[in-house]
């Protein structure tokens, strides 16, 4: 299993295309040099002849689905039909894979009605079912919840043991460290390192290539600098390795166990849900009796596996959805009696898929579009557009078409469009989806500035490390209800509940629990146990 690591635009996807023959037979461009696939020269072999040997899972599931089949079951049969697989074998393969990926319940549904995470599982299954000898996957788990991502990597490991060659381009360094046998580090289209996960993921030049260390490596580096760990030790890349090293150090204070209580603010709530229930037509309730109050200036993270109602909940804030029962209030106005246009002035919403909200011919025009609808002067529009582009590192692309940039950049463009309008409430649905280290740092800096300005933030994300750093309150949704609601350390302390609800704990929290220090939300808090006396507050 070979992992391809690197920042966005380093060449990971293009290498995936070249390994499977899409370069040069599908994507146009200038090709120099030679490549061979299973003994065949790629440039001289038609793509149809290469396809049975090598399968490619695209980064975007929309590019994988045929858009011609009415059910998931038929979608999985599509490739097998083209390969001429006998009908009985087709059924055996499909049924087996549906259960292996835990998507048997999706079989009768239309692929086009599925969530992003569900579509990604189906897209992966559509290639796996053809049983290629070489399987190449481009960011296969970006839209999956932690449980779904782990099931994919577990299946890939099983396929590798059975003789399938796996190549996977991914930002998930934790998965690389656990599952890959070899790592390629790309930067500016060049191969910078080729070695084991331990060798590549601890390389001193990793961050200069725009790739962050795993949390375990970073915390160990900080601990070595602080004299907590010996400087000569090899840096760990996995949880088990980090625990083994820290066990040699002695904490200076005892852990405490926070208690989960619903936050109480003296401020008048800016957002209120009163006994809200919501059902899509002819479907069981997605939300059931939600009671929730969020004060101005709070930073709230919404956690839970795919399909529990997180996106459904926040769509009630800007009027995209209206409660089946109950009321939603923004300030002193119920959303049922407020138009979408009026709500848009107070609530900004960055969709999970930026393609759903970008349509102008240039990025500058895209950011300015919402400001014009607010009726601002030309000077104010120009000023706020410039500030938003600069904030997210987009100024150099101002005159480019949004669709000339990759999906992660389009994610930041969508953020800039909303940030420029300066609403009191901003909702970000999977904000770090596909972002590399540098893009994530840009977004982090932007959120810190919004926090200082008093903006109320709601983050929906499977990236619990990011949410833990940027939120002061976490809400766990499970089965359409609020299961936990409290401070970050308090909610993270309920490891079993979170795991059962499909939430992967932050890496630093797993390390803290493995060392018996309890639910820790940051590396600074963990290191403080080893550097600060017990009479000093953390």
Tab-separated table of C-alpha atoms in Angstrom, residues 369-532:
chain	number	residue	atom	x	y	z
A	369	UNK	CA	-21.971	39.445	-5.598
A	370	UNK	CA	-23.408	39.173	-2.089
A	371	UNK	CA	-22.157	42.629	-1.141
A	372	UNK	CA	-24.031	44.173	-4.078
A	373	UNK	CA	-27.201	42.441	-2.923
A	374	UNK	CA	-26.728	44.105	0.466
A	375	UNK	CA	-26.859	47.472	-1.281
A	376	UNK	CA	-23.366	48.602	-0.268
A	377	UNK	CA	-21.551	51.424	-2.016
A	378	UNK	CA	-18.935	50.657	-4.691
A	379	UNK	CA	-16.187	51.756	-2.329
A	380	UNK	CA	-17.438	49.488	0.464
A	381	UNK	CA	-17.808	46.550	-1.957
A	382	UNK	CA	-14.257	47.010	-3.237
A	383	UNK	CA	-12.859	47.323	0.293
A	384	UNK	CA	-14.631	44.277	1.753
A	385	UNK	CA	-13.897	42.177	-1.333
A	386	UNK	CA	-10.188	42.989	-1.092
A	387	UNK	CA	-10.106	42.256	2.644
A	388	UNK	CA	-11.841	38.879	2.263
A	389	UNK	CA	-9.584	37.775	-0.591
A	390	UNK	CA	-6.467	38.832	1.309
A	391	UNK	CA	-7.661	37.124	4.496
A	392	UNK	CA	-7.843	33.731	2.783
A	393	UNK	CA	-4.829	34.083	0.490
A	394	UNK	CA	-6.891	34.500	-2.680
A	395	UNK	CA	-5.776	37.943	-3.875
A	396	UNK	CA	-3.479	36.579	-6.593
A	397	UNK	CA	-6.424	34.644	-8.072
A	398	UNK	CA	-8.910	37.547	-8.018
A	399	UNK	CA	-9.338	37.661	-11.810
A	400	UNK	CA	-9.409	33.862	-12.266
A	401	UNK	CA	-12.514	31.781	-12.873
A	402	UNK	CA	-13.379	29.839	-9.674
A	403	UNK	CA	-13.585	26.617	-11.669
A	404	UNK	CA	-10.018	27.035	-12.932
A	405	UNK	CA	-8.914	26.326	-9.362
A	406	UNK	CA	-9.049	23.006	-7.528
A	407	UNK	CA	-11.888	22.055	-5.190
A	408	UNK	CA	-10.049	23.044	-1.962
A	409	UNK	CA	-9.395	26.525	-3.325
A	410	UNK	CA	-13.067	26.788	-4.283
A	411	UNK	CA	-13.871	25.937	-0.664
A	412	UNK	CA	-11.867	28.990	0.453
A	413	UNK	CA	-13.551	31.118	-2.239
A	414	UNK	CA	-16.965	30.160	-0.829
A	415	UNK	CA	-15.710	31.131	2.636
A	416	UNK	CA	-14.504	34.499	1.321
A	417	UNK	CA	-17.936	35.185	-0.211
A	418	UNK	CA	-19.615	34.694	3.159
A	419	UNK	CA	-16.934	36.339	5.311
A	420	UNK	CA	-17.026	39.479	3.143
A	421	UNK	CA	-20.712	40.053	3.978
A	422	UNK	CA	-19.852	40.192	7.707
A	423	UNK	CA	-23.000	38.457	9.008
A	424	UNK	CA	-23.512	38.057	12.755
A	425	UNK	CA	-23.702	34.247	12.354
A	426	UNK	CA	-21.530	32.103	10.085
A	427	UNK	CA	-22.116	28.395	9.504
A	428	UNK	CA	-19.338	26.324	7.924
A	429	UNK	CA	-20.239	22.816	6.747
A	430	UNK	CA	-17.083	20.631	6.660
A	431	UNK	CA	-14.797	23.684	6.304
A	432	UNK	CA	-11.492	21.751	6.114
A	433	UNK	CA	-12.692	19.249	3.511
A	434	UNK	CA	-9.730	18.633	1.194
A	435	UNK	CA	-7.641	21.535	2.530
A	436	UNK	CA	-3.899	21.071	2.948
A	437	UNK	CA	-1.832	22.406	5.843
A	438	UNK	CA	-1.292	25.906	4.445
A	439	UNK	CA	-4.911	26.347	3.406
A	440	UNK	CA	-6.066	25.123	6.821
A	441	UNK	CA	-3.750	27.623	8.504
A	442	UNK	CA	-5.277	30.397	6.381
A	443	UNK	CA	-8.759	29.360	7.420
A	444	UNK	CA	-7.685	29.104	11.074
A	445	UNK	CA	-6.332	32.653	11.012
A	446	UNK	CA	-9.554	33.890	9.424
A	447	UNK	CA	-11.697	32.190	12.079
A	448	UNK	CA	-9.527	33.680	14.832
A	449	UNK	CA	-10.154	37.148	13.388
A	450	UNK	CA	-13.903	36.509	13.172
A	451	UNK	CA	-13.856	35.367	16.785
A	452	UNK	CA	-12.198	38.624	17.853
A	453	UNK	CA	-14.898	40.535	15.981
A	454	UNK	CA	-17.603	38.735	17.974
A	455	UNK	CA	-18.983	36.608	15.128
A	456	UNK	CA	-21.023	33.592	16.181
A	457	UNK	CA	-19.567	30.497	14.510
A	458	UNK	CA	-21.091	27.050	13.944
A	459	UNK	CA	-18.714	24.439	12.559
A	460	UNK	CA	-19.986	21.118	11.211
A	461	UNK	CA	-17.031	18.810	10.810
A	462	UNK	CA	-15.656	15.288	11.108
A	463	UNK	CA	-12.268	16.958	11.682
A	464	UNK	CA	-12.441	16.836	15.474
A	465	UNK	CA	-8.868	18.150	15.826
A	466	UNK	CA	-9.833	21.353	13.969
A	467	UNK	CA	-13.130	21.729	15.827
A	468	UNK	CA	-11.410	21.189	19.181
A	469	UNK	CA	-8.963	24.012	18.448
A	470	UNK	CA	-11.534	26.560	17.271
A	471	UNK	CA	-14.624	25.947	19.392
A	472	UNK	CA	-15.416	26.546	23.046
A	473	UNK	CA	-18.534	24.362	22.965
A	474	UNK	CA	-19.400	21.047	21.341
A	475	UNK	CA	-22.812	19.575	20.525
A	476	UNK	CA	-23.181	15.904	19.645
A	477	UNK	CA	-26.172	14.901	17.524
A	478	UNK	CA	-27.285	11.287	17.573
A	479	UNK	CA	-30.507	9.832	16.189
A	480	UNK	CA	-31.868	13.307	15.522
A	481	UNK	CA	-31.408	14.450	19.129
A	482	UNK	CA	-28.814	16.341	21.138
A	483	UNK	CA	-26.868	13.698	23.054
A	484	UNK	CA	-24.122	15.899	24.565
A	485	UNK	CA	-23.762	19.664	24.931
A	486	UNK	CA	-20.946	21.283	26.869
A	487	UNK	CA	-17.407	22.637	26.903
A	488	UNK	CA	-14.837	21.007	24.637
A	489	UNK	CA	-12.978	19.058	27.382
A	490	UNK	CA	-16.255	18.023	29.016
A	491	UNK	CA	-17.748	16.571	25.835
A	492	UNK	CA	-14.463	14.931	24.787
A	493	UNK	CA	-14.312	13.166	28.150
A	494	UNK	CA	-17.222	10.960	27.018
A	495	UNK	CA	-15.061	8.861	24.735
A	496	UNK	CA	-17.368	5.845	24.576
A	497	UNK	CA	-20.434	7.941	23.741
A	498	UNK	CA	-18.561	9.844	21.018
A	499	UNK	CA	-17.101	6.693	19.501
A	500	UNK	CA	-20.513	5.046	19.486
A	501	UNK	CA	-21.859	8.132	17.702
A	502	UNK	CA	-19.228	7.865	14.948
A	503	UNK	CA	-16.949	10.657	16.186
A	504	UNK	CA	-13.183	10.195	16.070
A	505	UNK	CA	-11.592	11.850	19.083
A	506	UNK	CA	-8.844	14.426	18.412
A	507	UNK	CA	-5.403	12.854	18.285
A	508	UNK	CA	-4.176	14.877	21.274
A	509	UNK	CA	-7.228	13.726	23.265
A	510	UNK	CA	-6.482	10.079	22.465
A	511	UNK	CA	-2.896	10.643	23.598
A	512	UNK	CA	-4.013	12.301	26.832
A	513	UNK	CA	-6.402	9.454	27.601
A	514	UNK	CA	-3.750	6.881	26.749
A	515	UNK	CA	-1.477	8.528	29.312
A	516	UNK	CA	-4.219	8.666	31.961
A	517	UNK	CA	-4.463	12.480	31.823
A	518	UNK	CA	-8.111	12.636	30.762
A	519	UNK	CA	-9.788	14.595	27.956
A	520	UNK	CA	-7.256	17.112	26.670
A	521	UNK	CA	-8.173	19.431	23.814
A	522	UNK	CA	-4.772	20.902	22.870
A	523	UNK	CA	-1.080	20.028	22.824
A	524	UNK	CA	-0.335	22.988	25.107
A	525	UNK	CA	-2.751	21.604	27.711
A	526	UNK	CA	-1.121	18.169	27.501
A	527	UNK	CA	2.415	19.514	27.897
A	528	UNK	CA	1.294	21.689	30.822
A	529	UNK	CA	0.771	18.502	32.855
A	530	UNK	CA	4.536	17.950	32.606
A	531	UNK	CA	5.726	21.552	32.998
A	532	UNK	CA	3.341	23.355	35.370
